[in-house]
mmCIF file of N, CA, C and O in Angstrom:
data_model
loop_
_atom_site.group_PDB
_atom_site.id
_atom_site.type_symbol
_atom_site.label_atom_id
_atom_site.label_comp_id
_atom_site.label_asym_id
_atom_site.label_seq_id
_atom_site.Cartn_x
_atom_site.Cartn_y
_atom_site.Cartn_z
ATOM 1 N N UNK A 1 14.145 2.967 -1.010
ATOM 2 C CA UNK A 1 13.959 4.345 -0.321
ATOM 3 C C UNK A 1 13.937 4.238 1.156
ATOM 4 O O UNK A 1 13.524 3.057 1.650
ATOM 5 N N UNK A 2 14.116 5.120 1.747
ATOM 6 C CA UNK A 2 14.034 5.303 3.179
ATOM 7 C C UNK A 2 13.274 6.462 3.640
ATOM 8 O O UNK A 2 13.561 7.616 3.268
ATOM 9 N N UNK A 3 12.135 6.341 4.470
ATOM 10 C CA UNK A 3 11.421 7.564 4.865
ATOM 11 C C UNK A 3 12.009 8.161 6.026
ATOM 12 O O UNK A 3 13.093 7.862 6.595
ATOM 13 N N UNK A 4 11.431 9.164 6.742
ATOM 14 C CA UNK A 4 11.903 10.060 7.743
ATOM 15 C C UNK A 4 12.071 9.311 8.994
ATOM 16 O O UNK A 4 12.863 9.618 9.932
ATOM 17 N N UNK A 5 11.233 8.178 9.161
ATOM 18 C CA UNK A 5 11.478 7.378 10.320
ATOM 19 C C UNK A 5 12.323 6.340 10.271
ATOM 20 O O UNK A 5 12.481 5.317 11.187
ATOM 21 N N UNK A 6 13.148 6.250 9.169
ATOM 22 C CA UNK A 6 14.227 5.175 8.767
ATOM 23 C C UNK A 6 13.635 3.843 8.470
ATOM 24 O O UNK A 6 14.344 2.754 8.577
ATOM 25 N N UNK A 7 12.399 3.919 7.849
ATOM 26 C CA UNK A 7 11.818 2.657 7.516
ATOM 27 C C UNK A 7 12.007 2.514 6.005
ATOM 28 O O UNK A 7 11.819 3.346 5.234
ATOM 29 N N UNK A 8 12.525 1.439 5.600
ATOM 30 C CA UNK A 8 12.875 1.087 4.230
ATOM 31 C C UNK A 8 11.736 0.634 3.296
ATOM 32 O O UNK A 8 10.892 -0.086 3.982
ATOM 33 N N UNK A 9 11.772 0.877 2.181
ATOM 34 C CA UNK A 9 10.560 0.565 1.333
ATOM 35 C C UNK A 9 11.202 0.180 -0.122
ATOM 36 O O UNK A 9 12.248 0.747 -0.479
ATOM 37 N N UNK A 10 10.401 -0.578 -0.820
ATOM 38 C CA UNK A 10 10.754 -0.944 -2.254
ATOM 39 C C UNK A 10 9.670 -0.231 -3.040
ATOM 40 O O UNK A 10 8.498 -0.411 -2.742
ATOM 41 N N UNK A 11 9.921 0.534 -4.108
ATOM 42 C CA UNK A 11 8.844 1.095 -4.845
ATOM 43 C C UNK A 11 9.174 0.895 -6.446
ATOM 44 O O UNK A 11 10.343 0.731 -6.797
ATOM 45 N N UNK A 12 8.069 0.641 -7.108
ATOM 46 C CA UNK A 12 7.983 0.327 -8.636
ATOM 47 C C UNK A 12 6.998 1.323 -9.268
ATOM 48 O O UNK A 12 5.881 1.467 -8.567
ATOM 49 N N UNK A 13 7.363 1.780 -10.346
ATOM 50 C CA UNK A 13 6.487 2.598 -11.212
ATOM 51 C C UNK A 13 6.215 1.986 -12.532
ATOM 52 O O UNK A 13 7.384 1.518 -13.201
ATOM 53 N N UNK A 14 5.116 1.931 -13.048
ATOM 54 C CA UNK A 14 4.917 1.323 -14.314
ATOM 55 C C UNK A 14 4.186 2.417 -15.180
ATOM 56 O O UNK A 14 3.109 3.123 -14.741
ATOM 57 N N UNK A 15 4.620 2.773 -16.329
ATOM 58 C CA UNK A 15 4.050 3.563 -17.247
ATOM 59 C C UNK A 15 3.824 2.907 -18.619
ATOM 60 O O UNK A 15 4.872 2.139 -19.057
ATOM 61 N N UNK A 16 2.671 2.964 -19.244
ATOM 62 C CA UNK A 16 2.525 2.297 -20.496
ATOM 63 C C UNK A 16 1.649 3.173 -21.346
ATOM 64 O O UNK A 16 0.887 4.091 -20.907
ATOM 65 N N UNK A 17 1.828 3.169 -22.724
ATOM 66 C CA UNK A 17 0.994 3.919 -23.715
ATOM 67 C C UNK A 17 -0.390 3.507 -23.331
ATOM 68 O O UNK A 17 -0.929 2.344 -23.095
ATOM 69 N N UNK A 18 -1.340 4.640 -23.329
ATOM 70 C CA UNK A 18 -2.680 4.416 -23.149
ATOM 71 C C UNK A 18 -3.570 4.862 -24.368
ATOM 72 O O UNK A 18 -3.000 5.034 -25.345
ATOM 73 N N UNK A 19 -4.719 5.051 -24.203
ATOM 74 C CA UNK A 19 -5.765 5.530 -25.033
ATOM 75 C C UNK A 19 -5.556 7.057 -25.300
ATOM 76 O O UNK A 19 -5.154 7.824 -24.405
ATOM 77 N N UNK A 20 -5.884 7.365 -26.688
ATOM 78 C CA UNK A 20 -5.921 9.000 -27.006
ATOM 79 C C UNK A 20 -4.639 9.659 -26.369
ATOM 80 O O UNK A 20 -4.735 10.650 -25.915
ATOM 81 N N UNK A 21 -3.548 9.173 -26.740
ATOM 82 C CA UNK A 21 -2.189 9.724 -26.513
ATOM 83 C C UNK A 21 -1.964 10.168 -24.995
ATOM 84 O O UNK A 21 -1.280 11.142 -24.674
ATOM 85 N N UNK A 22 -2.520 9.281 -24.151
ATOM 86 C CA UNK A 22 -2.374 9.278 -22.677
ATOM 87 C C UNK A 22 -1.558 8.137 -22.263
ATOM 88 O O UNK A 22 -1.540 7.116 -22.940
ATOM 89 N N UNK A 23 -0.916 8.431 -21.093
ATOM 90 C CA UNK A 23 -0.122 7.260 -20.472
ATOM 91 C C UNK A 23 -0.951 6.661 -19.461
ATOM 92 O O UNK A 23 -1.835 7.225 -18.613
ATOM 93 N N UNK A 24 -0.793 5.197 -19.195
ATOM 94 C CA UNK A 24 -1.381 4.602 -17.997
ATOM 95 C C UNK A 24 -0.227 4.424 -17.003
ATOM 96 O O UNK A 24 0.813 3.944 -17.502
ATOM 97 N N UNK A 25 -0.592 4.945 -15.861
ATOM 98 C CA UNK A 25 0.426 4.854 -14.893
ATOM 99 C C UNK A 25 0.070 4.184 -13.476
ATOM 100 O O UNK A 25 -1.160 4.363 -13.121
ATOM 101 N N UNK A 26 0.717 3.302 -12.942
ATOM 102 C CA UNK A 26 0.463 2.590 -11.774
ATOM 103 C C UNK A 26 1.797 2.682 -10.825
ATOM 104 O O UNK A 26 2.945 2.631 -11.431
ATOM 105 N N UNK A 27 1.769 2.559 -9.518
ATOM 106 C CA UNK A 27 2.818 2.331 -8.800
ATOM 107 C C UNK A 27 2.588 1.364 -7.726
ATOM 108 O O UNK A 27 1.409 1.138 -7.344
ATOM 109 N N UNK A 28 3.574 0.852 -7.036
ATOM 110 C CA UNK A 28 3.471 -0.152 -5.794
ATOM 111 C C UNK A 28 4.608 0.159 -4.927
ATOM 112 O O UNK A 28 5.713 0.371 -5.450
ATOM 113 N N UNK A 29 4.188 0.181 -3.657
ATOM 114 C CA UNK A 29 5.277 0.405 -2.557
ATOM 115 C C UNK A 29 5.105 -0.646 -1.664
ATOM 116 O O UNK A 29 3.990 -0.978 -1.052
ATOM 117 N N UNK A 30 6.276 -1.392 -1.275
ATOM 118 C CA UNK A 30 6.297 -2.362 -0.222
ATOM 119 C C UNK A 30 7.163 -2.071 0.825
ATOM 120 O O UNK A 30 8.429 -1.522 0.626
ATOM 121 N N UNK A 31 6.564 -2.000 2.088
ATOM 122 C CA UNK A 31 7.207 -1.448 3.287
ATOM 123 C C UNK A 31 7.196 -2.533 4.337
ATOM 124 O O UNK A 31 6.074 -3.212 4.673
ATOM 125 N N UNK A 32 8.256 -2.709 5.148
ATOM 126 C CA UNK A 32 8.142 -3.472 6.316
ATOM 127 C C UNK A 32 8.208 -2.477 7.509
ATOM 128 O O UNK A 32 9.012 -1.581 7.659
ATOM 129 N N UNK A 33 7.070 -2.639 8.408
ATOM 130 C CA UNK A 33 7.020 -1.803 9.618
ATOM 131 C C UNK A 33 7.356 -2.618 10.738
ATOM 132 O O UNK A 33 6.765 -3.684 10.886
ATOM 133 N N UNK A 34 8.263 -2.006 11.688
ATOM 134 C CA UNK A 34 8.534 -2.834 12.774
ATOM 135 C C UNK A 34 7.490 -2.761 14.074
ATOM 136 O O UNK A 34 7.872 -2.243 15.170
ATOM 137 N N UNK A 35 6.226 -2.921 13.543
ATOM 138 C CA UNK A 35 5.104 -2.784 14.535
ATOM 139 C C UNK A 35 3.986 -3.712 14.100
ATOM 140 O O UNK A 35 4.111 -4.071 13.009
ATOM 141 N N UNK A 36 2.999 -3.822 14.974
ATOM 142 C CA UNK A 36 1.767 -4.550 14.557
ATOM 143 C C UNK A 36 1.049 -3.965 13.364
ATOM 144 O O UNK A 36 1.063 -2.783 13.268
ATOM 145 N N UNK A 37 0.471 -4.796 12.410
ATOM 146 C CA UNK A 37 -0.252 -4.158 11.453
ATOM 147 C C UNK A 37 -1.514 -3.151 11.772
ATOM 148 O O UNK A 37 -1.653 -2.154 11.143
ATOM 149 N N UNK A 38 -2.139 -3.528 12.711
ATOM 150 C CA UNK A 38 -3.219 -2.431 13.251
ATOM 151 C C UNK A 38 -2.555 -1.249 13.734
ATOM 152 O O UNK A 38 -3.075 -0.230 13.408
ATOM 153 N N UNK A 39 -1.456 -1.242 14.422
ATOM 154 C CA UNK A 39 -0.815 -0.026 14.892
ATOM 155 C C UNK A 39 -0.310 0.770 13.364
ATOM 156 O O UNK A 39 -0.573 2.006 13.572
ATOM 157 N N UNK A 40 0.367 0.105 12.754
ATOM 158 C CA UNK A 40 0.770 0.750 11.489
ATOM 159 C C UNK A 40 -0.270 1.436 10.686
ATOM 160 O O UNK A 40 -0.130 2.533 10.170
ATOM 161 N N UNK A 41 -1.508 0.619 10.524
ATOM 162 C CA UNK A 41 -2.614 1.291 9.850
ATOM 163 C C UNK A 41 -3.151 2.505 10.571
ATOM 164 O O UNK A 41 -3.442 3.466 9.818
ATOM 165 N N UNK A 42 -3.252 2.455 11.819
ATOM 166 C CA UNK A 42 -3.658 3.627 12.488
ATOM 167 C C UNK A 42 -2.783 4.854 12.420
ATOM 168 O O UNK A 42 -3.124 5.955 12.151
ATOM 169 N N UNK A 43 -1.375 4.657 12.375
ATOM 170 C CA UNK A 43 -0.397 5.624 12.301
ATOM 171 C C UNK A 43 -0.304 6.243 10.954
ATOM 172 O O UNK A 43 -0.110 7.415 10.670
ATOM 173 N N UNK A 44 -0.116 5.233 9.911
ATOM 174 C CA UNK A 44 0.187 5.597 8.544
ATOM 175 C C UNK A 44 -0.984 5.907 7.562
ATOM 176 O O UNK A 44 -0.783 6.717 6.708
ATOM 177 N N UNK A 45 -2.154 5.219 7.882
ATOM 178 C CA UNK A 45 -3.384 5.418 7.168
ATOM 179 C C UNK A 45 -4.533 5.702 7.913
ATOM 180 O O UNK A 45 -5.507 4.846 7.732
ATOM 181 N N UNK A 46 -4.633 6.643 8.714
ATOM 182 C CA UNK A 46 -5.726 6.756 9.588
ATOM 183 C C UNK A 46 -7.135 7.009 9.052
ATOM 184 O O UNK A 46 -8.136 6.806 9.463
ATOM 185 N N UNK A 47 -7.090 7.509 7.620
ATOM 186 C CA UNK A 47 -8.394 7.992 6.890
ATOM 187 C C UNK A 47 -8.795 6.643 6.007
ATOM 188 O O UNK A 47 -9.842 6.905 5.447
ATOM 189 N N UNK A 48 -8.134 5.588 6.044
ATOM 190 C CA UNK A 48 -8.703 4.352 5.232
ATOM 191 C C UNK A 48 -9.525 3.500 6.032
ATOM 192 O O UNK A 48 -9.279 3.290 7.177
ATOM 193 N N UNK A 49 -10.296 2.801 5.358
ATOM 194 C CA UNK A 49 -11.376 1.792 6.023
ATOM 195 C C UNK A 49 -10.657 0.512 5.974
ATOM 196 O O UNK A 49 -9.972 0.117 5.086
ATOM 197 N N UNK A 50 -10.878 -0.293 7.137
ATOM 198 C CA UNK A 50 -10.172 -1.540 7.364
ATOM 199 C C UNK A 50 -11.352 -2.446 6.618
ATOM 200 O O UNK A 50 -12.411 -2.683 7.021
ATOM 201 N N UNK A 51 -10.948 -3.359 5.828
ATOM 202 C CA UNK A 51 -11.864 -4.359 5.157
ATOM 203 C C UNK A 51 -11.788 -5.728 5.747
ATOM 204 O O UNK A 51 -11.090 -5.788 6.804
ATOM 205 N N UNK A 52 -12.445 -6.699 5.330
ATOM 206 C CA UNK A 52 -12.395 -8.046 5.975
ATOM 207 C C UNK A 52 -11.099 -8.692 5.663
ATOM 208 O O UNK A 52 -10.647 -8.808 4.527
ATOM 209 N N UNK A 53 -10.606 -9.342 6.634
ATOM 210 C CA UNK A 53 -9.222 -10.095 6.425
ATOM 211 C C UNK A 53 -9.559 -11.167 5.393
ATOM 212 O O UNK A 53 -10.447 -11.851 5.347
ATOM 213 N N UNK A 54 -8.440 -11.462 4.610
ATOM 214 C CA UNK A 54 -8.387 -12.569 3.544
ATOM 215 C C UNK A 54 -7.555 -13.586 4.313
ATOM 216 O O UNK A 54 -6.381 -13.496 4.580
ATOM 217 N N UNK A 55 -8.159 -14.730 4.408
ATOM 218 C CA UNK A 55 -7.525 -15.967 5.102
ATOM 219 C C UNK A 55 -6.815 -15.579 6.327
ATOM 220 O O UNK A 55 -5.858 -16.133 6.714
ATOM 221 N N UNK A 56 -7.473 -14.740 7.020
ATOM 222 C CA UNK A 56 -6.924 -14.395 8.500
ATOM 223 C C UNK A 56 -5.389 -13.772 8.432
ATOM 224 O O UNK A 56 -4.859 -13.791 9.471
ATOM 225 N N UNK A 57 -4.924 -13.469 7.276
ATOM 226 C CA UNK A 57 -3.414 -13.141 7.273
ATOM 227 C C UNK A 57 -3.401 -11.749 6.463
ATOM 228 O O UNK A 57 -2.425 -10.938 6.810
ATOM 229 N N UNK A 58 -4.070 -11.427 5.500
ATOM 230 C CA UNK A 58 -3.987 -10.216 4.739
ATOM 231 C C UNK A 58 -5.210 -9.375 5.041
ATOM 232 O O UNK A 58 -6.271 -9.478 4.920
ATOM 233 N N UNK A 59 -4.849 -8.118 5.493
ATOM 234 C CA UNK A 59 -5.784 -7.135 6.035
ATOM 235 C C UNK A 59 -5.799 -6.050 4.890
ATOM 236 O O UNK A 59 -4.889 -5.214 4.630
ATOM 237 N N UNK A 60 -7.026 -5.794 4.236
ATOM 238 C CA UNK A 60 -6.956 -4.816 3.114
ATOM 239 C C UNK A 60 -7.432 -3.516 3.760
ATOM 240 O O UNK A 60 -8.380 -3.441 4.638
ATOM 241 N N UNK A 61 -6.919 -2.380 3.429
ATOM 242 C CA UNK A 61 -7.410 -1.010 3.687
ATOM 243 C C UNK A 61 -7.882 -0.311 2.369
ATOM 244 O O UNK A 61 -7.169 -0.426 1.332
ATOM 245 N N UNK A 62 -8.976 0.356 2.461
ATOM 246 C CA UNK A 62 -9.544 0.953 1.193
ATOM 247 C C UNK A 62 -9.842 2.389 1.449
ATOM 248 O O UNK A 62 -10.125 2.944 2.521
ATOM 249 N N UNK A 63 -9.898 3.081 0.216
ATOM 250 C CA UNK A 63 -10.368 4.455 0.323
ATOM 251 C C UNK A 63 -11.028 4.674 -1.031
ATOM 252 O O UNK A 63 -10.986 3.743 -1.917
ATOM 253 N N UNK A 64 -11.933 5.595 -1.121
ATOM 254 C CA UNK A 64 -12.888 5.793 -2.232
ATOM 255 C C UNK A 64 -12.110 5.972 -3.480
ATOM 256 O O UNK A 64 -12.307 5.394 -4.571
ATOM 257 N N UNK A 65 -11.037 7.014 -3.528
ATOM 258 C CA UNK A 65 -10.453 7.322 -4.703
ATOM 259 C C UNK A 65 -8.833 7.135 -4.621
ATOM 260 O O UNK A 65 -8.260 7.466 -5.779
ATOM 261 N N UNK A 66 -8.401 6.708 -3.607
ATOM 262 C CA UNK A 66 -7.069 6.602 -3.376
ATOM 263 C C UNK A 66 -6.329 5.232 -3.690
ATOM 264 O O UNK A 66 -7.005 4.342 -4.381
ATOM 265 N N UNK A 67 -5.274 4.996 -2.975
ATOM 266 C CA UNK A 67 -4.609 3.802 -3.252
ATOM 267 C C UNK A 67 -5.284 2.654 -2.496
ATOM 268 O O UNK A 67 -5.994 2.837 -1.699
ATOM 269 N N UNK A 68 -4.839 1.327 -2.760
ATOM 270 C CA UNK A 68 -5.351 0.254 -2.085
ATOM 271 C C UNK A 68 -4.128 -0.263 -1.313
ATOM 272 O O UNK A 68 -2.894 -0.243 -1.663
ATOM 273 N N UNK A 69 -4.326 -0.701 -0.052
ATOM 274 C CA UNK A 69 -3.141 -1.103 0.774
ATOM 275 C C UNK A 69 -3.603 -2.396 1.432
ATOM 276 O O UNK A 69 -4.711 -2.543 1.985
ATOM 277 N N UNK A 70 -2.638 -3.399 1.372
ATOM 278 C CA UNK A 70 -2.829 -4.698 2.039
ATOM 279 C C UNK A 70 -1.695 -4.857 3.016
ATOM 280 O O UNK A 70 -0.559 -4.478 2.804
ATOM 281 N N UNK A 71 -1.960 -5.314 4.116
ATOM 282 C CA UNK A 71 -1.226 -5.555 5.330
ATOM 283 C C UNK A 71 -1.062 -6.892 5.718
ATOM 284 O O UNK A 71 -2.188 -7.785 5.780
ATOM 285 N N UNK A 72 0.163 -7.451 5.818
ATOM 286 C CA UNK A 72 0.353 -8.859 6.313
ATOM 287 C C UNK A 72 1.270 -8.838 7.464
ATOM 288 O O UNK A 72 2.458 -8.449 7.306
ATOM 289 N N UNK A 73 1.016 -9.552 8.676
ATOM 290 C CA UNK A 73 2.090 -9.836 9.585
ATOM 291 C C UNK A 73 3.282 -10.574 9.090
ATOM 292 O O UNK A 73 3.167 -11.600 8.312
ATOM 293 N N UNK A 74 4.368 -10.264 9.649
ATOM 294 C CA UNK A 74 5.649 -10.939 9.267
ATOM 295 C C UNK A 74 6.828 -10.669 10.251
ATOM 296 O O UNK A 74 7.126 -9.286 10.585
ATOM 297 N N UNK A 75 7.431 -11.607 10.674
ATOM 298 C CA UNK A 75 8.535 -11.497 11.442
ATOM 299 C C UNK A 75 8.534 -10.373 12.569
ATOM 300 O O UNK A 75 9.376 -9.505 12.821
ATOM 301 N N UNK A 76 7.393 -10.450 13.364
ATOM 302 C CA UNK A 76 7.236 -9.537 14.443
ATOM 303 C C UNK A 76 6.756 -8.195 14.085
ATOM 304 O O UNK A 76 6.889 -7.180 14.819
ATOM 305 N N UNK A 77 6.607 -7.698 12.798
ATOM 306 C CA UNK A 77 6.177 -6.594 12.229
ATOM 307 C C UNK A 77 4.936 -6.828 11.263
ATOM 308 O O UNK A 77 4.396 -7.673 11.300
ATOM 309 N N UNK A 78 5.113 -5.901 10.244
ATOM 310 C CA UNK A 78 4.017 -5.837 9.254
ATOM 311 C C UNK A 78 4.577 -5.590 7.963
ATOM 312 O O UNK A 78 5.383 -4.610 7.779
ATOM 313 N N UNK A 79 4.069 -6.216 6.864
ATOM 314 C CA UNK A 79 4.519 -5.789 5.481
ATOM 315 C C UNK A 79 3.277 -5.051 4.927
ATOM 316 O O UNK A 79 2.210 -5.718 5.033
ATOM 317 N N UNK A 80 3.495 -3.832 4.440
ATOM 318 C CA UNK A 80 2.501 -3.144 3.927
ATOM 319 C C UNK A 80 2.797 -2.979 2.397
ATOM 320 O O UNK A 80 3.774 -2.658 2.070
ATOM 321 N N UNK A 81 1.644 -3.316 1.466
ATOM 322 C CA UNK A 81 1.709 -3.256 0.192
ATOM 323 C C UNK A 81 0.676 -2.168 -0.405
ATOM 324 O O UNK A 81 -0.523 -2.406 -0.178
ATOM 325 N N UNK A 82 1.200 -1.208 -0.864
ATOM 326 C CA UNK A 82 0.381 -0.020 -1.346
ATOM 327 C C UNK A 82 0.294 0.001 -2.900
ATOM 328 O O UNK A 82 1.490 0.043 -3.449
ATOM 329 N N UNK A 83 -0.839 -0.064 -3.523
ATOM 330 C CA UNK A 83 -0.874 0.053 -5.007
ATOM 331 C C UNK A 83 -1.892 1.147 -5.393
ATOM 332 O O UNK A 83 -2.847 1.176 -4.723
ATOM 333 N N UNK A 84 -1.588 1.801 -6.356
ATOM 334 C CA UNK A 84 -2.432 2.792 -6.958
ATOM 335 C C UNK A 84 -2.288 2.869 -8.453
ATOM 336 O O UNK A 84 -1.149 2.770 -9.075
ATOM 337 N N UNK A 85 -3.428 3.079 -9.167
ATOM 338 C CA UNK A 85 -3.505 3.358 -10.624
ATOM 339 C C UNK A 85 -3.854 4.928 -10.683
ATOM 340 O O UNK A 85 -4.888 5.228 -10.168
ATOM 341 N N UNK A 86 -3.108 5.537 -11.414
ATOM 342 C CA UNK A 86 -3.294 7.015 -11.502
ATOM 343 C C UNK A 86 -3.851 7.222 -12.917
ATOM 344 O O UNK A 86 -3.392 6.927 -13.964
ATOM 345 N N UNK A 87 -5.221 7.862 -12.869
ATOM 346 C CA UNK A 87 -5.830 8.014 -14.232
ATOM 347 C C UNK A 87 -5.169 8.930 -15.162
ATOM 348 O O UNK A 87 -4.716 9.918 -14.676
#
């Protein structure tokens, strides 16, 4: 997929049978930003809290009820991995 800024992403959707005739749904979106991870976090996810870096390479962003986002520097830009489970 390509967003309005011309940035490409890969997305996957998982749907599985759940309990009580409901489905379990999750998705993941992987995006390369041509900017530093800090700048991308401020522009794309301004309402998310920045967590403690993992091994000085992976920066988690968190929200109470929303998705989880992980940022990793790569090739002069940033890879953003967004994951969410939909109840």
